[in-house]
Tab-separated table of C-alpha atoms in Angstrom:
chain	number	residue	atom	x	y	z
L	1	MET	CA	11.847	-20.816	-27.310
L	2	SER	CA	10.329	-20.751	-23.629
L	3	LYS	CA	9.062	-22.949	-21.201
L	4	ILE	CA	6.006	-22.317	-19.291
L	5	VAL	CA	4.351	-24.192	-15.912
L	6	PHE	CA	0.434	-25.450	-15.308
L	7	LEU	CA	0.888	-26.324	-12.003
L	8	GLN	CA	-3.140	-27.314	-12.696
L	9	HIS	CA	-4.946	-29.011	-14.745
L	10	LEU	CA	-6.184	-27.695	-17.926
L	11	SER	CA	-8.273	-28.914	-20.618
L	12	GLU	CA	-7.221	-29.483	-24.238
L	13	LYS	CA	-9.502	-26.018	-25.231
L	14	GLN	CA	-7.729	-24.547	-22.582
L	15	LYS	CA	-4.381	-25.703	-23.538
L	16	GLN	CA	-4.816	-25.065	-27.557
L	17	GLN	CA	-4.991	-21.715	-26.983
L	18	ILE	CA	-2.568	-21.225	-24.999
L	19	GLU	CA	-1.138	-23.031	-27.889
L	20	ALA	CA	-2.293	-21.076	-30.112
L	21	ALA	CA	-0.696	-17.992	-28.095
L	22	ALA	CA	2.903	-19.307	-27.648
L	23	PRO	CA	3.287	-21.607	-30.278
L	24	HIS	CA	6.755	-21.674	-29.902
L	25	ASP	CA	7.097	-22.508	-26.651
L	26	GLU	CA	7.377	-25.876	-24.297
L	27	ILE	CA	3.775	-25.880	-21.818
L	28	VAL	CA	3.505	-27.822	-19.614
L	29	ALA	CA	0.754	-28.754	-17.228
L	30	ILE	CA	0.757	-30.721	-14.543
L	31	PRO	CA	-1.111	-30.135	-11.276
L	32	VAL	CA	0.853	-29.865	-8.218
L	33	LYS	CA	0.574	-33.017	-6.372
L	34	GLU	CA	2.408	-35.033	-9.685
L	35	ALA	CA	4.889	-31.927	-9.643
L	36	THR	CA	8.949	-32.697	-9.084
L	37	GLU	CA	11.922	-30.083	-9.028
L	38	GLN	CA	12.737	-30.696	-12.486
L	39	ASP	CA	9.736	-29.973	-14.172
L	40	LEU	CA	10.303	-26.632	-12.571
L	41	ALA	CA	14.102	-26.159	-13.597
L	42	ASP	CA	14.074	-24.777	-17.017
L	43	ALA	CA	10.887	-23.202	-17.213
L	44	GLU	CA	10.872	-19.111	-17.542
L	45	ILE	CA	7.098	-19.120	-17.203
L	46	ILE	CA	5.388	-20.907	-13.791
L	47	VAL	CA	1.108	-20.314	-13.688
L	48	GLY	CA	0.699	-20.744	-10.162
L	49	TRP	CA	2.459	-21.373	-7.106
L	50	SER	CA	3.231	-24.131	-4.001
L	51	ARG	CA	4.752	-23.817	-0.769
L	52	LYS	CA	6.628	-27.446	-1.621
L	53	PHE	CA	8.359	-25.500	-4.498
L	54	GLN	CA	8.887	-22.478	-3.130
L	55	ASP	CA	13.206	-22.392	-1.310
L	56	PHE	CA	13.245	-24.052	-4.565
L	57	ILE	CA	11.695	-21.248	-7.166
L	58	LEU	CA	14.235	-19.227	-5.207
L	59	SER	CA	16.926	-20.832	-5.683
L	60	PRO	CA	19.096	-20.639	-8.545
L	61	ASP	CA	18.818	-23.191	-10.547
L	62	CYS	CA	15.146	-21.890	-10.934
L	63	ALA	CA	15.023	-20.366	-14.030
L	64	VAL	CA	11.604	-18.253	-13.904
L	65	LYS	CA	11.321	-14.619	-14.714
L	66	TRP	CA	7.407	-14.358	-14.302
L	67	VAL	CA	5.050	-16.462	-12.349
L	68	GLN	CA	1.309	-15.995	-12.824
L	69	ALA	CA	-0.554	-16.421	-9.825
L	70	TRP	CA	-3.595	-18.820	-9.166
L	71	SER	CA	-5.281	-16.111	-6.624
L	72	ALA	CA	-5.979	-12.646	-6.076
L	73	GLY	CA	-3.539	-12.387	-2.754
L	74	VAL	CA	-0.198	-12.516	-2.995
L	75	ASP	CA	0.316	-11.941	0.949
L	76	LYS	CA	1.302	-15.267	1.530
L	77	MET	CA	4.085	-15.876	-1.225
L	78	PRO	CA	8.152	-14.683	-0.317
L	79	LEU	CA	7.671	-11.643	-2.283
L	80	THR	CA	10.499	-9.967	-0.667
L	81	GLU	CA	12.846	-12.586	-1.754
L	82	LEU	CA	10.750	-12.933	-5.340
L	83	GLU	CA	11.721	-8.662	-5.860
L	84	GLN	CA	15.293	-9.880	-4.853
L	85	LYS	CA	15.617	-12.430	-7.563
L	86	GLN	CA	14.138	-10.138	-10.012
L	87	VAL	CA	11.283	-11.790	-11.025
L	88	LEU	CA	7.882	-10.827	-12.217
L	89	LEU	CA	4.240	-11.392	-10.217
L	90	THR	CA	1.473	-10.663	-10.945
L	91	SER	CA	-1.823	-12.202	-9.817
L	92	ALA	CA	-5.805	-13.228	-10.589
L	93	ASN	CA	-7.106	-9.759	-9.505
L	94	GLY	CA	-10.315	-9.491	-11.154
L	95	VAL	CA	-10.775	-12.879	-11.545
L	96	HIS	CA	-13.465	-12.661	-8.772
L	97	THR	CA	-14.964	-9.137	-8.405
L	98	ILE	CA	-18.712	-11.825	-10.274
L	99	PRO	CA	-18.245	-14.501	-7.133
L	100	ILE	CA	-17.357	-12.662	-4.270
L	101	SER	CA	-19.637	-9.770	-5.440
L	102	GLU	CA	-22.913	-12.562	-5.442
L	103	GLN	CA	-21.201	-14.112	-1.876
L	104	ILE	CA	-22.264	-11.061	-0.381
L	105	PHE	CA	-24.801	-9.664	-1.317
L	106	ALA	CA	-25.922	-13.700	-0.557
L	107	TYR	CA	-25.644	-13.451	2.830
L	108	MET	CA	-27.051	-10.070	3.569
L	109	LEU	CA	-30.244	-11.072	2.008
L	110	ALA	CA	-29.927	-14.123	4.298
L	111	PHE	CA	-30.243	-11.988	6.596
L	112	SER	CA	-32.089	-9.313	5.713
L	113	ARG	CA	-35.667	-11.660	5.058
L	114	ASN	CA	-33.773	-13.906	8.613
L	115	LEU	CA	-33.340	-16.890	5.577
L	116	HIS	CA	-30.000	-18.213	8.266
L	117	GLN	CA	-32.644	-18.726	11.297
L	118	ALA	CA	-34.985	-19.989	8.504
L	119	ILE	CA	-32.263	-23.021	7.343
L	120	ARG	CA	-31.019	-23.935	11.106
L	121	ASN	CA	-35.217	-23.971	11.315
L	122	GLN	CA	-35.605	-26.876	8.954
L	123	SER	CA	-33.349	-28.903	9.716
L	124	ARG	CA	-34.878	-28.785	13.398
L	125	ALA	CA	-38.363	-29.523	11.951
L	126	ARG	CA	-39.583	-26.380	13.208
L	127	TRP	CA	-42.289	-23.543	12.284
L	128	ASP	CA	-41.485	-20.717	13.753
L	129	GLU	CA	-42.201	-17.075	12.894
L	130	SER	CA	-40.383	-14.937	14.572
L	131	GLY	CA	-37.639	-12.791	13.714
L	132	ARG	CA	-36.340	-9.294	12.240
L	133	PHE	CA	-37.646	-9.145	8.489
L	134	GLY	CA	-35.780	-5.535	6.876
L	135	GLU	CA	-35.393	-4.769	3.152
L	136	LEU	CA	-32.164	-3.768	1.596
L	137	HIS	CA	-32.973	-0.753	-0.275
L	138	GLY	CA	-32.525	2.440	1.065
L	139	LYS	CA	-29.730	0.816	2.789
L	140	THR	CA	-26.379	2.435	3.149
L	141	ILE	CA	-23.420	-0.027	2.313
L	142	ALA	CA	-20.023	0.568	2.895
L	143	ILE	CA	-17.158	-1.544	1.370
L	144	VAL	CA	-14.250	-1.353	2.389
L	145	GLY	CA	-11.107	-1.980	-0.521
L	146	ALA	CA	-13.017	-0.548	-3.927
L	147	GLY	CA	-11.096	-2.821	-6.249
L	148	ASN	CA	-12.693	-4.726	-8.702
L	149	ILE	CA	-14.259	-6.622	-6.418
L	150	GLY	CA	-15.743	-4.170	-4.475
L	151	ILE	CA	-17.146	-1.702	-7.324
L	152	GLY	CA	-18.940	-4.963	-8.399
L	153	THR	CA	-20.712	-4.813	-5.155
L	154	ALA	CA	-21.135	-0.905	-4.971
L	155	ARG	CA	-22.573	-1.246	-8.726
L	156	LEU	CA	-25.662	-4.650	-7.299
L	157	ALA	CA	-26.435	-2.704	-4.245
L	158	ARG	CA	-27.410	0.749	-5.843
L	159	ALA	CA	-29.037	-2.118	-8.483
L	160	PHE	CA	-31.032	-3.205	-4.582
L	161	GLY	CA	-31.350	0.900	-4.109
L	162	MET	CA	-28.888	1.187	-1.942
L	163	LYS	CA	-26.485	3.762	-1.205
L	164	THR	CA	-22.605	3.362	-1.714
L	165	VAL	CA	-19.912	4.431	0.323
L	166	GLY	CA	-16.247	2.885	-0.422
L	167	VAL	CA	-12.877	3.137	1.245
L	168	ARG	CA	-9.762	3.466	-0.439
L	169	ARG	CA	-5.955	4.204	-0.208
L	170	SER	CA	-6.411	8.051	-2.791
L	171	GLY	CA	-9.706	8.490	-1.214
L	172	GLN	CA	-10.038	9.170	-4.455
L	173	PRO	CA	-13.701	8.920	-7.004
L	174	LEU	CA	-15.556	6.765	-8.110
L	175	ASP	CA	-18.001	6.500	-10.324
L	176	GLU	CA	-20.046	3.567	-8.942
L	177	PHE	CA	-19.807	5.199	-4.690
L	178	ASP	CA	-21.832	8.020	-4.037
L	179	THR	CA	-19.287	9.206	-0.996
L	180	MET	CA	-15.471	7.506	-1.034
L	181	TYR	CA	-13.436	7.989	2.118
L	182	SER	CA	-9.788	7.586	2.787
L	183	MET	CA	-8.168	4.881	4.826
L	184	GLU	CA	-8.506	7.577	7.604
L	185	GLN	CA	-11.359	8.496	7.647
L	186	LEU	CA	-12.297	4.513	7.560
L	187	ASP	CA	-13.844	5.286	11.387
L	188	GLU	CA	-16.642	7.437	9.519
L	189	ALA	CA	-16.834	5.465	6.863
L	190	LEU	CA	-18.725	2.831	9.647
L	191	GLY	CA	-21.051	5.228	11.406
L	192	VAL	CA	-23.229	5.618	8.178
L	193	ALA	CA	-22.984	1.642	7.653
L	194	ASP	CA	-25.293	-0.908	8.063
L	195	VAL	CA	-23.432	-2.980	6.211
L	196	VAL	CA	-19.848	-2.944	6.080
L	197	VAL	CA	-17.846	-5.028	3.682
L	198	ASN	CA	-14.337	-5.597	4.125
L	199	ILE	CA	-13.060	-7.194	1.172
L	200	LEU	CA	-8.851	-5.461	1.909
L	201	PRO	CA	-5.227	-7.421	0.564
L	202	LEU	CA	-3.462	-9.025	3.612
L	203	THR	CA	-0.327	-5.777	4.042
L	204	GLU	CA	1.079	-4.776	7.078
L	205	GLN	CA	-1.120	-1.216	7.337
L	206	THR	CA	-4.388	-3.799	6.846
L	207	ARG	CA	-3.328	-7.043	9.754
L	208	GLY	CA	-5.004	-6.178	12.860
L	209	LEU	CA	-7.468	-3.485	11.272
L	210	PHE	CA	-10.356	-4.226	12.341
L	211	ASP	CA	-9.704	-4.685	15.997
L	212	GLN	CA	-12.654	-3.838	19.602
L	213	GLY	CA	-12.579	0.447	18.221
L	214	ARG	CA	-13.106	-0.878	15.104
L	215	PHE	CA	-16.435	-2.330	15.754
L	216	ALA	CA	-17.665	0.713	18.077
L	217	ALA	CA	-17.285	2.521	15.367
L	218	MET	CA	-19.780	0.378	13.580
L	219	LYS	CA	-24.024	1.218	14.814
L	220	PRO	CA	-25.409	-1.427	17.402
L	221	GLU	CA	-27.837	-2.981	14.145
L	222	ALA	CA	-24.851	-3.071	11.324
L	223	LEU	CA	-23.987	-6.385	9.900
L	224	PHE	CA	-20.100	-7.442	8.890
L	225	ILE	CA	-19.125	-9.321	6.127
L	226	ASN	CA	-15.384	-10.524	5.640
L	227	VAL	CA	-14.269	-11.702	2.712
L	228	GLY	CA	-10.476	-9.779	2.635
L	229	ARG	CA	-8.237	-12.126	4.349
L	230	GLY	CA	-9.184	-13.611	7.831
L	231	THR	CA	-6.120	-12.121	9.274
L	232	THR	CA	-7.085	-7.949	8.189
L	233	VAL	CA	-9.074	-8.741	12.066
L	234	ARG	CA	-8.960	-9.443	14.736
L	235	THR	CA	-10.859	-12.535	15.750
L	236	ASP	CA	-11.132	-11.745	20.099
L	237	ASP	CA	-12.609	-8.502	19.067
L	238	LEU	CA	-15.348	-9.744	16.399
L	239	VAL	CA	-16.553	-12.591	18.872
L	240	ALA	CA	-16.211	-9.119	21.598
L	241	ALA	CA	-18.553	-7.562	19.339
L	242	LEU	CA	-21.609	-10.360	18.712
L	243	GLN	CA	-21.837	-11.433	22.301
L	244	ASN	CA	-22.096	-8.095	23.544
L	245	GLY	CA	-24.552	-6.691	20.784
L	246	THR	CA	-21.533	-4.097	20.362
L	247	ILE	CA	-22.531	-4.793	16.300
L	248	ALA	CA	-25.449	-7.630	14.648
L	249	GLY	CA	-24.699	-10.197	12.992
L	250	ALA	CA	-21.492	-12.004	10.893
L	251	GLY	CA	-20.728	-12.942	6.814
L	252	LEU	CA	-18.026	-14.553	7.095
L	253	ASP	CA	-15.811	-16.518	4.572
L	254	VAL	CA	-12.183	-16.009	5.407
L	255	PHE	CA	-11.278	-16.298	9.276
L	256	ASP	CA	-7.590	-15.902	11.685
L	257	PRO	CA	-7.235	-19.497	12.371
L	258	GLU	CA	-8.063	-21.210	8.830
L	259	PRO	CA	-9.582	-23.489	9.213
L	260	LEU	CA	-12.214	-22.942	11.926
L	261	PRO	CA	-10.873	-24.000	14.896
L	262	GLU	CA	-13.976	-26.651	15.818
L	263	ASP	CA	-14.613	-25.658	19.241
L	264	HIS	CA	-14.428	-21.946	17.671
L	265	PRO	CA	-17.391	-19.427	19.555
L	266	LEU	CA	-18.331	-17.488	16.461
L	267	TRP	CA	-19.620	-21.728	15.183
L	268	SER	CA	-22.364	-21.190	17.747
L	269	MET	CA	-24.034	-18.255	17.054
L	270	GLU	CA	-27.375	-17.535	16.653
L	271	GLN	CA	-26.309	-14.655	14.825
L	272	VAL	CA	-23.139	-15.334	12.503
L	273	MET	CA	-23.236	-16.651	9.068
L	274	ILE	CA	-19.975	-19.388	7.518
L	275	THR	CA	-18.470	-20.209	4.623
L	276	PRO	CA	-15.370	-22.094	3.801
L	277	HIS	CA	-13.110	-19.279	2.522
L	278	ILE	CA	-15.263	-20.208	-0.785
L	279	ALA	CA	-16.771	-16.850	-1.426
L	280	GLY	CA	-14.428	-17.140	-5.577
L	281	SER	CA	-15.136	-20.553	-6.185
L	282	ASN	CA	-16.914	-21.462	-9.418
L	283	GLU	CA	-16.288	-23.227	-12.826
L	284	HIS	CA	-15.160	-20.534	-15.012
L	285	TYR	CA	-12.072	-19.863	-12.898
L	286	THR	CA	-9.471	-21.590	-14.494
L	287	ASP	CA	-10.583	-20.049	-17.615
L	288	ARG	CA	-10.679	-16.620	-16.205
L	289	VAL	CA	-6.948	-16.062	-15.293
L	290	LEU	CA	-6.285	-18.059	-18.880
L	291	ASP	CA	-7.737	-13.888	-19.779
L	292	ILE	CA	-5.277	-12.400	-17.958
L	293	PHE	CA	-2.322	-15.122	-18.382
L	294	LEU	CA	-2.839	-14.576	-22.519
L	295	THR	CA	-2.615	-10.627	-22.045
L	296	ASN	CA	-0.216	-10.459	-20.124
L	297	LEU	CA	1.727	-13.315	-22.854
L	298	LYS	CA	1.993	-10.602	-24.945
L	299	ALA	CA	3.277	-8.298	-23.681
L	300	TYR	CA	5.775	-10.163	-22.165
L	301	GLN	CA	6.585	-12.309	-25.903
L	302	GLN	CA	6.795	-8.468	-26.948
L	303	GLY	CA	9.145	-7.231	-24.190
L	304	GLU	CA	6.501	-4.531	-22.960
L	305	LYS	CA	5.420	-4.088	-19.327
L	306	LEU	CA	2.948	-6.701	-17.910
L	307	PRO	CA	-0.441	-4.528	-18.172
L	308	VAL	CA	-2.985	-6.654	-15.987
L	309	ASN	CA	-2.122	-7.026	-12.555
L	310	LEU	CA	1.537	-6.968	-11.856
L	311	VAL	CA	2.089	-6.639	-8.669
L	312	ASP	CA	4.006	-3.778	-6.994
L	313	TYR	CA	6.544	-5.381	-4.087
L	314	SER	CA	6.932	-2.009	-2.312
L	315	SER	CA	2.757	-1.967	-1.494
L	316	GLY	CA	2.295	-6.134	-1.445
L	317	TYR	CA	-0.274	-5.960	-4.283
């Protein structure tokens, strides 16, 4: 019998799903704020992560063999130490495809139809018909990070009659994209786009990738959307690009630093839309993570390689 610890609240229905899949295991579901090291001491599988328990999980006193992260990104986890301890790590990559792709289009539609200004005017009780009113049809979207979210976004873009450009490490084509570029061709992709969407994970290769030069490679009328990681963007360079008119606007859900300080210049920019790192939030999140976990659990029980989102420590995701 193994012990599986979930560091979050689960509904009775969700607990029953897990118990049905692991009838001989001990299942513990306890919110991280209430959990103690004793709860984790003899856990073979931990679902979720908290820095509160990081040192303990990495210590010899913790018997964990597999961690299922609750987030899609694992860049904030101690990957080197987990690898040294020979802990299997799986991410929740894929759970965000629908909400984040829809959030990307919320930004795009708002900017296209000048809704971001209309909302500001409404709060001031101001009737103002001025502004630029465009349409997405016929525009080109460059999606930097053509994974699950990127593919989902490309499908929506095609439904709006947009041209789809993708950027991925391999540069290999995907059906959802009209054109695919490698990361070495990033500047070329940026130069043809009306909208640039950053969905990259944080790695040593992507840290600070969007800098002054990258914004200069974009069209002056282009919109930049970041739903990936804040630290893949040099924030000061983004601010300068917006102030100087190097790019036309930005829809931002992630930041460096985060939370964004109250006195940061991005808050007061009329051509910027800000959301507080909520693009992936939705009411189906837990169920979708459980779908990933239960698929992997079946393989784990049979001694097979975990089939969904097994992190490659050498690449960092």
